[in-house]
CSV table of C-alpha atoms and ligand atoms in Angstrom, one decimal:
chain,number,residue,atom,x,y,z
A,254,UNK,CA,-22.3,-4.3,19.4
A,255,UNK,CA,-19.7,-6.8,20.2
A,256,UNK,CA,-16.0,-6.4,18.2
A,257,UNK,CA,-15.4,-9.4,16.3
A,258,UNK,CA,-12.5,-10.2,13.6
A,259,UNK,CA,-13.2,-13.4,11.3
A,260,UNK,CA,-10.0,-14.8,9.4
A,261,UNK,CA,-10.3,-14.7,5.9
A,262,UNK,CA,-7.1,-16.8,5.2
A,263,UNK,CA,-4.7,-18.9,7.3
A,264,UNK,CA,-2.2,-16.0,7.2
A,265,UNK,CA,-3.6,-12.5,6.1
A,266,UNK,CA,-6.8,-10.7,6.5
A,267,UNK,CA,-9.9,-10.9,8.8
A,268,UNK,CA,-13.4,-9.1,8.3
A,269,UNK,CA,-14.5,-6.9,11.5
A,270,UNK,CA,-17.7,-6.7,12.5
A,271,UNK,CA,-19.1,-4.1,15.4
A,272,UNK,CA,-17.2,-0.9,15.0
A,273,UNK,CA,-18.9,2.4,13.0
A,274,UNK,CA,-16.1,3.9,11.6
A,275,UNK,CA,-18.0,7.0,11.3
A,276,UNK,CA,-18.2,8.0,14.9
A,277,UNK,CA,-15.0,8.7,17.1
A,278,UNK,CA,-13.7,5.2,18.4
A,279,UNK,CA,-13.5,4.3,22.2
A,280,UNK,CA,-10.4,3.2,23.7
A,281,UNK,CA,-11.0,0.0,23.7
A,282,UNK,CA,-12.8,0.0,20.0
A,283,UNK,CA,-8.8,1.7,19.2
A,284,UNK,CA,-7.1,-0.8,20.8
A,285,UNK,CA,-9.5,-3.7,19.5
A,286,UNK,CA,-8.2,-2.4,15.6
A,287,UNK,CA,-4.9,-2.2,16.8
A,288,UNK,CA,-4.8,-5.6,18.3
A,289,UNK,CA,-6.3,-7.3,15.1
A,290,UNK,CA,-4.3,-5.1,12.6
A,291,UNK,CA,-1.2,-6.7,14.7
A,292,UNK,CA,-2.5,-9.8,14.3
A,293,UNK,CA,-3.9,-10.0,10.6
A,294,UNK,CA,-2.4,-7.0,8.8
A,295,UNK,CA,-5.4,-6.7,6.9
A,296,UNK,CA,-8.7,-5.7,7.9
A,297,UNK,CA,-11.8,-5.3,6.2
A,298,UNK,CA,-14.4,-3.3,7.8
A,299,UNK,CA,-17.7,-3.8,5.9
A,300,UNK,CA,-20.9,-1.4,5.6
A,301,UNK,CA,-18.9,1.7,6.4
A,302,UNK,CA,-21.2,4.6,4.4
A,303,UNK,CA,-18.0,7.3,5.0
A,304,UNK,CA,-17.8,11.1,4.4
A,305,UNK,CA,-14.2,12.2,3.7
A,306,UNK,CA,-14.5,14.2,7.2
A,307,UNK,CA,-15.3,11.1,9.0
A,308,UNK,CA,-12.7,8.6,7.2
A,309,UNK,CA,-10.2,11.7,8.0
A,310,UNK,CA,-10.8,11.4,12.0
A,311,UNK,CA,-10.8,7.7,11.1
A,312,UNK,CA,-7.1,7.8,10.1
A,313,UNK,CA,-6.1,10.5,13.0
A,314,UNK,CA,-7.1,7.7,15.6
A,315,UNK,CA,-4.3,5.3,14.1
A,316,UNK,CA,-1.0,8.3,13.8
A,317,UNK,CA,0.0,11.0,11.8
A,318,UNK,CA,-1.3,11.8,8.3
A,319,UNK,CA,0.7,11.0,5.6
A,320,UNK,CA,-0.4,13.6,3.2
A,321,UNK,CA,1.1,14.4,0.2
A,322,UNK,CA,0.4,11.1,-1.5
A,323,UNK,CA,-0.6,12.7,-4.7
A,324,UNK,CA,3.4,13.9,-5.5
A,325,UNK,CA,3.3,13.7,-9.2
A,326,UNK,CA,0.0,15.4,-9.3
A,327,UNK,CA,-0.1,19.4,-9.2
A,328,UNK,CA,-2.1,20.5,-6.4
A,329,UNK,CA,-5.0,22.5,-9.2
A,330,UNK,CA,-5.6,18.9,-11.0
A,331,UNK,CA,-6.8,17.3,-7.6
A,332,UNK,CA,-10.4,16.3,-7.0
A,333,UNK,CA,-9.8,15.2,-3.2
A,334,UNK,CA,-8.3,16.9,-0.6
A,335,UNK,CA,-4.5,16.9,-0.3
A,336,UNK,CA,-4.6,14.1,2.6
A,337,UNK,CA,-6.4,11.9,0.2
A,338,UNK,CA,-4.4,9.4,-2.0
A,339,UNK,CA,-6.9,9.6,-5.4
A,340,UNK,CA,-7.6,5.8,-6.1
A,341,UNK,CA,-10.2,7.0,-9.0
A,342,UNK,CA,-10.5,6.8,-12.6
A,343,UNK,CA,-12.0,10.3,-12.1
A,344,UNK,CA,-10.4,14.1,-13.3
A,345,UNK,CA,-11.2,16.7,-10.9
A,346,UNK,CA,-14.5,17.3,-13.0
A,347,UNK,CA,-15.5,13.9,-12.2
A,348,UNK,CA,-14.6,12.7,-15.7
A,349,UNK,CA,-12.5,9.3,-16.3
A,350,UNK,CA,-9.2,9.8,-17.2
A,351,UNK,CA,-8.5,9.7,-20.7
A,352,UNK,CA,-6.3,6.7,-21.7
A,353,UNK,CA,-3.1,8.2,-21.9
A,354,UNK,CA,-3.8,10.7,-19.3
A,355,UNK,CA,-0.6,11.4,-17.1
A,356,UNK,CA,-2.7,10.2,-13.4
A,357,UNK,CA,-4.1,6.8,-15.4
A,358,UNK,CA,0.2,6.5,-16.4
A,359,UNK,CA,1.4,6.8,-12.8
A,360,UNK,CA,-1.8,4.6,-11.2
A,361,UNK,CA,-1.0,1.9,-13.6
A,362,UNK,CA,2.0,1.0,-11.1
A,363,UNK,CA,-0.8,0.1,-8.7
A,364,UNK,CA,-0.9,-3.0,-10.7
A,365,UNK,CA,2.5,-4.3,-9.5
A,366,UNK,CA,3.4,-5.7,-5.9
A,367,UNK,CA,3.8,-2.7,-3.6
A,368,UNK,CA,4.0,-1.4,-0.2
A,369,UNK,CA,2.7,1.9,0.2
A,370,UNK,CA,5.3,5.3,0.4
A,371,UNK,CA,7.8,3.1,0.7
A,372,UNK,CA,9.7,5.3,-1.6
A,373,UNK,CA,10.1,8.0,0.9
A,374,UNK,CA,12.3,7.8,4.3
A,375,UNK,CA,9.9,7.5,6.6
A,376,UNK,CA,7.4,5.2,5.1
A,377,UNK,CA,3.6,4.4,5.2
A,378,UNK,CA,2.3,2.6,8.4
A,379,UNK,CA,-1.7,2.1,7.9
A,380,UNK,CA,-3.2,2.5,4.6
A,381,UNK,CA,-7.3,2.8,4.9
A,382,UNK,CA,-9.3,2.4,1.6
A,383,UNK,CA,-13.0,3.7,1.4
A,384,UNK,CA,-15.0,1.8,-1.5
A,385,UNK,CA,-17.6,4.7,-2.8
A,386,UNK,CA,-17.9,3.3,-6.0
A,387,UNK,CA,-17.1,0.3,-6.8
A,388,UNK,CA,-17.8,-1.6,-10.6
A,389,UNK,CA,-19.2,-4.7,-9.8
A,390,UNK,CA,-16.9,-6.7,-12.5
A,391,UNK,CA,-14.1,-6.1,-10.0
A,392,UNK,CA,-10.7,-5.3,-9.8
A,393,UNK,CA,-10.0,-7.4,-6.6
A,394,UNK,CA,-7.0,-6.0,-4.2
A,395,UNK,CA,-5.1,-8.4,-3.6
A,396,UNK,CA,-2.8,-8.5,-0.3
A,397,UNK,CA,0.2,-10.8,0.0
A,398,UNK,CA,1.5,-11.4,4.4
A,399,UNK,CA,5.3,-10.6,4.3
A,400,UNK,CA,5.8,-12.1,7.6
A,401,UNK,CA,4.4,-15.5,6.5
A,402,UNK,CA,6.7,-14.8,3.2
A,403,UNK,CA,9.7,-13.9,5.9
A,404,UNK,CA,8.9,-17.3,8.1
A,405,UNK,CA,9.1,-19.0,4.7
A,406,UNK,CA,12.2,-18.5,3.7
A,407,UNK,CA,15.2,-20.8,4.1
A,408,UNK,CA,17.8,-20.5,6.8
A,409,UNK,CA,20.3,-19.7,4.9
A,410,UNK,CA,18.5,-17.1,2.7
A,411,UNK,CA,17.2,-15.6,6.6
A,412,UNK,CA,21.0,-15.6,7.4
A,413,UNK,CA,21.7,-13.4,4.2
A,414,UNK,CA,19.3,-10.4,3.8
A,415,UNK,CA,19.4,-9.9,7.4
A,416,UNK,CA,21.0,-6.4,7.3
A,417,UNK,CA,20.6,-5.5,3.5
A,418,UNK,CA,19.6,-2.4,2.7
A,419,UNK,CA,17.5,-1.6,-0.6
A,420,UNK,CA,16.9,1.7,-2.5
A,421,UNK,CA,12.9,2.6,-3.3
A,422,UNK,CA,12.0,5.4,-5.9
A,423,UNK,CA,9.1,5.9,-7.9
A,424,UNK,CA,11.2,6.3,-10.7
A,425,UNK,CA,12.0,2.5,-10.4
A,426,UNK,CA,8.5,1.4,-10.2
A,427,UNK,CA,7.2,3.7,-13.1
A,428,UNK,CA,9.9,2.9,-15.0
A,429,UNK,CA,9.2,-1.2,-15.3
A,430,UNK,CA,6.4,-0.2,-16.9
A,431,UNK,CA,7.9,2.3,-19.5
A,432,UNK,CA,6.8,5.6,-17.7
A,433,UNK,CA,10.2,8.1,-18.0
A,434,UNK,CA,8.2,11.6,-18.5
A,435,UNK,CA,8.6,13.6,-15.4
A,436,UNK,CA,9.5,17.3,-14.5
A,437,UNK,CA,12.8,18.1,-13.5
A,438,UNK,CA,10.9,19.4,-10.0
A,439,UNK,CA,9.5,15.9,-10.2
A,440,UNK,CA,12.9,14.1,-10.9
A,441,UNK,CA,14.5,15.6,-7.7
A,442,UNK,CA,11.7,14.5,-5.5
A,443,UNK,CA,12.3,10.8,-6.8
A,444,UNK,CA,15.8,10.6,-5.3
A,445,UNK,CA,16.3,6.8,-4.0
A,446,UNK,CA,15.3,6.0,-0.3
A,447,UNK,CA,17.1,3.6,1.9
A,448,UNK,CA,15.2,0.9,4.1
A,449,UNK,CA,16.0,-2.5,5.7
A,450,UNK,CA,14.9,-5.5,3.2
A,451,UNK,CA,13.9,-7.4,6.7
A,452,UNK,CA,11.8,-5.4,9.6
A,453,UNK,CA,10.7,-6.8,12.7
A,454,UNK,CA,7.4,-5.0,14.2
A,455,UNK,CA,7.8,-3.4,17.2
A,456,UNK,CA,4.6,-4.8,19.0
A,457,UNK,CA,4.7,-8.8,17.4
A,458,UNK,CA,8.4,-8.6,17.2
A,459,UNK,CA,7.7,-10.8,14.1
A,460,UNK,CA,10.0,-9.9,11.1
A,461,UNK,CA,8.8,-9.9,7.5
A,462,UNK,CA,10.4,-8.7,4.2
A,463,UNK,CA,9.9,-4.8,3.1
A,464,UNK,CA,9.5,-5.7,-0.5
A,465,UNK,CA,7.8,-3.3,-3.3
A,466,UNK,CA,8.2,-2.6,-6.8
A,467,UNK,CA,9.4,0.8,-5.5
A,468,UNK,CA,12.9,-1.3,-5.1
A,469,UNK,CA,15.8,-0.6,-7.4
A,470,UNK,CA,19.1,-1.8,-5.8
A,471,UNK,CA,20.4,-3.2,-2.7
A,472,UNK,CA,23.1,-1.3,-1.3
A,473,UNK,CA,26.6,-2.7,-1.9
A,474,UNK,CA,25.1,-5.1,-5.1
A,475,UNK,CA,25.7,-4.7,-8.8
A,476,UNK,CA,22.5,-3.6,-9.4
A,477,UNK,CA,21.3,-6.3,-12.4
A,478,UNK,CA,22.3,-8.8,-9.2
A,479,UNK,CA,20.2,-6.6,-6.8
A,480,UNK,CA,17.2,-7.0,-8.9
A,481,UNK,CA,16.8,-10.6,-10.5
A,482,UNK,CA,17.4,-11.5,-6.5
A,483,UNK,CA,14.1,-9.3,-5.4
A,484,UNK,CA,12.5,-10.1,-8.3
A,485,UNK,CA,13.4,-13.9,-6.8
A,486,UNK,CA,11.9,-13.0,-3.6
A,487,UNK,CA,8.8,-10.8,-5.3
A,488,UNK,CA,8.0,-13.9,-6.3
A,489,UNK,CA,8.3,-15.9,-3.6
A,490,UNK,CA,6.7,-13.2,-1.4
A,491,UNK,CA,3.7,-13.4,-3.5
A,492,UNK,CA,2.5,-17.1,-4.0
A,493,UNK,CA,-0.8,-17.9,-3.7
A,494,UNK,CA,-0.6,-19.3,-0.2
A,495,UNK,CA,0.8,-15.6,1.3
A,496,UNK,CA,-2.1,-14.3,-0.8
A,497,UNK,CA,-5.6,-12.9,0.6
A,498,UNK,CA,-7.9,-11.5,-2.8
A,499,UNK,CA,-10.6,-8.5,-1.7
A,500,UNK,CA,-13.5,-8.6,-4.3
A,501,UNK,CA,-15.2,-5.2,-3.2
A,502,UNK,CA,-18.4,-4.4,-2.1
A,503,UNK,CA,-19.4,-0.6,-1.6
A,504,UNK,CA,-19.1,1.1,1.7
A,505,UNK,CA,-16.4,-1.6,2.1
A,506,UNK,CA,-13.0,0.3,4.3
A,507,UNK,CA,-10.1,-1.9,4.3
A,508,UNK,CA,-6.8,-1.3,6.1
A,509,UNK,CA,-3.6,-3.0,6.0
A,510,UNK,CA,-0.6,-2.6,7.6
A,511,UNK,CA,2.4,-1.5,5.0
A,512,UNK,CA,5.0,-2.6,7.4
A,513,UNK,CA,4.2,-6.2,7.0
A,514,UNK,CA,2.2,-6.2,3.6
A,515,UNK,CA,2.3,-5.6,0.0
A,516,UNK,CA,-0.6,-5.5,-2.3
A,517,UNK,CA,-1.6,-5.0,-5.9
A,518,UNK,CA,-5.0,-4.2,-7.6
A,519,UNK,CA,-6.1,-6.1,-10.7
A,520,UNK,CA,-6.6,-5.1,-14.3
A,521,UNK,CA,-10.0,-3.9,-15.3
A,522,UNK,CA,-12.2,-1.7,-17.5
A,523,UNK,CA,-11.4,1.8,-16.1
A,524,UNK,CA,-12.0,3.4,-20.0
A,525,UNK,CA,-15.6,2.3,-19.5
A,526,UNK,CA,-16.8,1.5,-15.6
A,527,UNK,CA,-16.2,4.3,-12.8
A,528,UNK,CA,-14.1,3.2,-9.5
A,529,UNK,CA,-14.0,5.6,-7.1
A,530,UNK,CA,-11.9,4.6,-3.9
A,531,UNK,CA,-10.6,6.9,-1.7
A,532,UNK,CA,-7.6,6.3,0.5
A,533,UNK,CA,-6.2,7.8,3.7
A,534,UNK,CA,-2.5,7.0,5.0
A,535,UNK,CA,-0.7,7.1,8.2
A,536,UNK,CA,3.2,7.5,8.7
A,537,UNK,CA,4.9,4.9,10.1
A,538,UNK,CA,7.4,6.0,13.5
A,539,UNK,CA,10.8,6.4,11.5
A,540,UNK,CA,13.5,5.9,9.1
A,541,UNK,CA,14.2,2.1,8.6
A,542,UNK,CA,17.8,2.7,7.9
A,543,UNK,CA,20.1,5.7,7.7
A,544,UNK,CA,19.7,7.5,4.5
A,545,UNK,CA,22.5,8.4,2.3
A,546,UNK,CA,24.3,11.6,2.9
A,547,UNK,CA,23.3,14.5,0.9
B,251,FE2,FE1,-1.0,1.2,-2.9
């Protein structure tokens, strides 16, 4: 079956057609994802019936596992295997999490703008979502292209954040929404990260902005400065225009590259329907800046 990847907006997002995610890839099927992930930054594969096995040699074809995604979650209360990042309503029972349940606290965050683990040093490169259940009144993902965002942007402002740095912790995106309860084991894994507000790729060369709620300060700022200006450029980042909205339909696997991408999922009824989507993660190569000394 031939490879093709349709566009779904002007900037973001294209729907592949002719790969089976569930057997190994060929080279050229490898380098035909690659290619389009460089190109689109998001890619939906449709009609993918996945195991957790198969999604796992999935990832493994695109870098290292990011495992570990689960940090605030002990290892007993897990209902997917470590390498998996939970993107359920579910317990490890298979119940739905009741509403003030600690895991339905800390996945409320998915609601705001994000990049993926972009609060640790070296920082998500592909995320890859599996839809296994998925309630038919939505959420939508929605993805916003933080090159277009990047290209944008006034010379001036270009000129600017250049070589700013910003500090990520999950303790800054938790805590716009209220959430201050953590262990002190917890606490000391939150420490701010450092990374470059502006990346460039390394294959495009094309630079975007590494925005996410995750962000707390910009190195060098007063920080009530540091954060009406990202909150300036979150929402600049994030018009409509940048914008590419995934209503999901089951089997659906959709990666996107956290390098140049944010995304956020949508309110919806998770007391009442069941939404089990299950996501893999690779690492990206590095550091994007030099971290604070210990
Ligand atoms: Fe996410």
């Amino acid at each position: 079956m031939a490879i093709q990847a349709h566009p779904l907006t002007r900037h973001i997002g294209a729907r592949m057609t002719g790969i089976d995610a569930r057997r190994p890839l060929t080279p050229d099927e490898n380098a035909a994802i690659d290619a389009a992930m460089d190109r689109h930054a998001v890619l939906v594969l449709p009609g993918q019936d996945i195991t957790d096995g198969q999604q796992l040699a999935f990832t493994r074809n695109f870098g290292e596992l990011e495992e570990g995604a689960n940090s605030t979650v002990r290892n007993s209360e897990l209902r997917l295997a470590p390498a998996f990042a939970d993107v359920s309503n579910l317990d490890k029972d298979g119940s739905k999490l009741a509403r003030d349940h600690k895991r339905r606290m800390s996945s409320l965050a998915n609601r705001l703008w994000h990049s993926d683990a972009s609060f640790r040093a070296v920082p998500a490169q592909y995320s890859i979502l599996s839809g296994r259940i998925v309630p038919e009144a939505g959420p939508n993902t929605e993805f916003a292209d933080m090159r277009a965002a990047y290209d944008a942007l006034d010379a001036r402002t270009k000129l600017e954040i250049e070589d700013l740095v910003c500090e990520h912790s999950l303790i800054y995106s938790r805590g716009q929404l209220g959430f201050e309860e953590y262990r002190p084991e917890e606490l000391a894994r939150m420490k701010p990260v450092r990374h470059r507000l502006v990346r460039t790729h390394p294959v495009t060369g094309r630079k975007s902005l590494f925005l996410a709620a995750h962000i707390g300060a910009i190195v060098g700022w007063p920080r009530p400065e540091a954060v009406a200006f990202i909150r300036d450029l979150m929402e600049h980042a994030t018009q409509p225009e940048f914008v590419y909205s995934h209503q999901w339909t089951q089997h659906d696997l959709v990666m996107w590259d956290n390098r140049t991408t944010m995304h956020r999922v949508r309110r919806y009824d998770d007391l009442n329907a069941v939404r089990d989507l299950r996501r893999t993660t690779t690492k990206s190569d590095g550091p994007t800046a030099e971290q604070e000394a210990a």
